[in-house]
Short mmCIF file of C-alpha atoms in Angstrom, two decimals:
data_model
loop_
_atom_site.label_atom_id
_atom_site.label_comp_id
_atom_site.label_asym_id
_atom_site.label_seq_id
_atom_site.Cartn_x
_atom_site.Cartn_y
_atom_site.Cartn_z
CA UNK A 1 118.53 86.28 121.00
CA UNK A 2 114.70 85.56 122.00
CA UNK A 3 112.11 88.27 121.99
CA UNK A 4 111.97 88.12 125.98
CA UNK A 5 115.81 88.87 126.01
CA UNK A 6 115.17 91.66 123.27
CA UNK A 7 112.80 93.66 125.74
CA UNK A 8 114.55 95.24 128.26
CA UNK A 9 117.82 95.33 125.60
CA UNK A 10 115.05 98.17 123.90
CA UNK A 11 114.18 99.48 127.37
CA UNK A 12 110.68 97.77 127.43
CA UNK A 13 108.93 95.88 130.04
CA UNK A 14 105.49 93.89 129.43
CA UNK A 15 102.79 94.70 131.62
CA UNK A 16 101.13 91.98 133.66
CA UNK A 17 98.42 90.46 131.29
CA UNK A 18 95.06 92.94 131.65
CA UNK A 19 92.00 91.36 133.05
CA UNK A 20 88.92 90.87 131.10
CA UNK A 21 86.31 93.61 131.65
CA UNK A 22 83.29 91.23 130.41
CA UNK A 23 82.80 87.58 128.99
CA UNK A 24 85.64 86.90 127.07
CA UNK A 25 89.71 85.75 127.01
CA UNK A 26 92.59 87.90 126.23
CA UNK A 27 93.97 85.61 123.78
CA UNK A 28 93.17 82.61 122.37
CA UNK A 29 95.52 79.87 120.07
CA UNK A 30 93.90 77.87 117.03
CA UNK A 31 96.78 76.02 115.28
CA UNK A 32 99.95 78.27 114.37
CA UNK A 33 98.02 81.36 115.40
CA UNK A 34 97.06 83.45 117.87
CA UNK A 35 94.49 86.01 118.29
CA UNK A 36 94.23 88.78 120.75
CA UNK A 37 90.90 90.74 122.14
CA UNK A 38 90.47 94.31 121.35
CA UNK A 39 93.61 95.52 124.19
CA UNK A 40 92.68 99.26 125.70
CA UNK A 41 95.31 101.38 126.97
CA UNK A 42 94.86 100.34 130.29
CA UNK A 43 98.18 101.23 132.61
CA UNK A 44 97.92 99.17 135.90
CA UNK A 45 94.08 98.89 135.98
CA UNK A 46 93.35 102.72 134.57
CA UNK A 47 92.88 103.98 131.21
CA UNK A 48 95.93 106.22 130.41
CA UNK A 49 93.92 107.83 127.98
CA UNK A 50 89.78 109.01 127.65
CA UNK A 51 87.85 110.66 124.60
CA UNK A 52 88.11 111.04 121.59
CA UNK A 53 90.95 111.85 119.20
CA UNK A 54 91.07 115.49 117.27
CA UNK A 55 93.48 118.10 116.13
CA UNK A 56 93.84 121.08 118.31
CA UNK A 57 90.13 120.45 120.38
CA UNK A 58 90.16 120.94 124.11
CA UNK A 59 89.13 118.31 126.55
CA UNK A 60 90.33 115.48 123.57
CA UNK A 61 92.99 113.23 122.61
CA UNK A 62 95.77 114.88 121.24
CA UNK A 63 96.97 112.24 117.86
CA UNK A 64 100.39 112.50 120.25
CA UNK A 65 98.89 110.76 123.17
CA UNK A 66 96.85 108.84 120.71
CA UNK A 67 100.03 107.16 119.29
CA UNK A 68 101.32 106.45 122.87
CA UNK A 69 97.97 104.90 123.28
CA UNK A 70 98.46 102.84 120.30
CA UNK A 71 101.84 101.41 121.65
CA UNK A 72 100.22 100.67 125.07
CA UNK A 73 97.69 98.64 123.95
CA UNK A 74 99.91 96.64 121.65
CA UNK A 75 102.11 96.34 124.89
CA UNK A 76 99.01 94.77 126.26
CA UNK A 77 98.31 92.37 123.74
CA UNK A 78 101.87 91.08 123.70
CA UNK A 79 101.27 90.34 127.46
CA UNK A 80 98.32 88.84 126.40
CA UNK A 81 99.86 86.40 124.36
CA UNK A 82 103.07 85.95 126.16
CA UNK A 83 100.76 84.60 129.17
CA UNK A 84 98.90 82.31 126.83
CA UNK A 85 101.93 80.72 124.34
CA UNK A 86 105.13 82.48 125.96
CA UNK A 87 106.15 85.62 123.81
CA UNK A 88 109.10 83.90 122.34
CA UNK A 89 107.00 81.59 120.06
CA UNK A 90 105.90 84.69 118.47
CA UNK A 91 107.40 84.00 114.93
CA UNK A 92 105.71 86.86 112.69
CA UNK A 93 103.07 89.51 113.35
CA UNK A 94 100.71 89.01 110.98
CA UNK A 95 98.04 91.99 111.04
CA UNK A 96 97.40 94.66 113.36
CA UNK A 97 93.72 96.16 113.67
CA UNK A 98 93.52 99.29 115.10
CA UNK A 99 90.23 101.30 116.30
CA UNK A 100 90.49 105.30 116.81
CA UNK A 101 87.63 106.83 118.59
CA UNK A 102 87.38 109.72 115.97
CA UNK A 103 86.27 113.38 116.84
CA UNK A 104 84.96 115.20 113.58
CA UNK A 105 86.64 115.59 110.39
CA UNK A 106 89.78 113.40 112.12
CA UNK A 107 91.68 111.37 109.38
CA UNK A 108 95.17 110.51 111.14
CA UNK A 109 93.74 106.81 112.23
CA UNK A 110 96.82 105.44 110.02
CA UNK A 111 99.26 107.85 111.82
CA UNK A 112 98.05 106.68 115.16
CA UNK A 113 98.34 103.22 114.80
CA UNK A 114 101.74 103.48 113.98
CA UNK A 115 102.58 103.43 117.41
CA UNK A 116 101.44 99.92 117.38
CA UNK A 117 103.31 99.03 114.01
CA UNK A 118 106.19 100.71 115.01
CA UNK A 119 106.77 99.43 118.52
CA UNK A 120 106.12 95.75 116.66
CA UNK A 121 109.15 96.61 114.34
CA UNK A 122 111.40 97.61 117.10
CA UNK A 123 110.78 94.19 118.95
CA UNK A 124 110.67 92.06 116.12
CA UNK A 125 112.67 93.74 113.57
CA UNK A 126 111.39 91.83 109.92
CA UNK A 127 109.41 89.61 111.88
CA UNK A 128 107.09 92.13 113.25
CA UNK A 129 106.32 93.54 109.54
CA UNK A 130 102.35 93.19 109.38
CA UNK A 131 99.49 93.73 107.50
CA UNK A 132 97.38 96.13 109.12
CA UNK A 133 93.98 98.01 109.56
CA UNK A 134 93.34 101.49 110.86
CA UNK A 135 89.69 102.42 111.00
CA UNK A 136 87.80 105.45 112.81
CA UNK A 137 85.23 105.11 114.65
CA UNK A 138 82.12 106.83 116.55
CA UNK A 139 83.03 105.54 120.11
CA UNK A 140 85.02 102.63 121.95
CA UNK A 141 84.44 100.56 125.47
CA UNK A 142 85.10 102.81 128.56
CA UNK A 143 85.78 105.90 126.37
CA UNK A 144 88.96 104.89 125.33
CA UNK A 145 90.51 106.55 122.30
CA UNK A 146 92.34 103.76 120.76
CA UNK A 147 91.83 99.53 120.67
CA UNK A 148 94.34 97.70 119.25
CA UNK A 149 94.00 93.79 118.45
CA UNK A 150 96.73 91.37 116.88
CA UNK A 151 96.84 88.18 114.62
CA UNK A 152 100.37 86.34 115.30
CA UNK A 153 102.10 83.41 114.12
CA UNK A 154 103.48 81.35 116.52
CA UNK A 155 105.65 77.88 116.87
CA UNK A 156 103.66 74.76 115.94
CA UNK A 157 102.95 72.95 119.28
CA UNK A 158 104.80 69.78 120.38
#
């Protein structure tokens, strides 16, 4: 079964690919890999999320919505590559980066970007097991709590 017949098996459906928001591509191929921009939660053209993320503060990111952020993002770069190389010549994730956009004294950046990793396992079973970086930070573009980017291996080209 391809990855494109896995999806909606899984209850999934890509997004259309997200426009760029300044001077850059969404994905681009050198040899047997691909490599995605930084991919916001963006949810037809809006950010689902804004701020930062923290425990128990008011007017934040709950780590909840944080993960869900983390998954929509990956969602993004997936479409993302699927409109550059197709996404069934994705052949193994290789490594995930994540960004949080940290309030203070946050620590759960590995927690939240297992919404990415896990999502990537649930499409791509041992193929979507990935090396991976989590990494807090001060802010990110538009205010967005979490940016997610992906290395993948795909298909040699004919």
């Amino acid at each position: 079964m391809s990855w494109s017949e896995r999806l909606p098996q899984i209850g999934i459906v890509l997004p259309p690919a997200a426009k760029p928001v300044a001077n850059y591509v969404p994905a681009v191929r050198i040899g047997n890999l691909v490599y995605t921009s930084g991919q916001l939660p963006f949810v037809s053209g809006k950010l689902e999320f804004r701020g930062k993320v923290h425990e128990g503060a008011d007017g934040t990111v709950t780590p909840e919505q944080a993960v869900s952020a983390a998954r929509q993002c990956t969602l993004n770069a997936l479409s993302a590559i699927d409109a550059l190389v197709g996404l069934d010549a994705i052949t193994r994730i290789v490594k995930v980066t994540g960004y949080v956009a940290s309030g203070p004294g946050f620590s759960g950046q590995p927690q939240v970007l297992n919404g990415a990793s896990d999502l990537l396992a649930d499409i791509f079973g041992e193929a979507g097991v990935h090396a991976r970086s989590a990494v807090g930070v001060a802010e990110l573009p538009l205010a967005s709590p979490v940016e997610v980017e992906l290395i993948v291996e795909v298909t040699p080209e004919s």
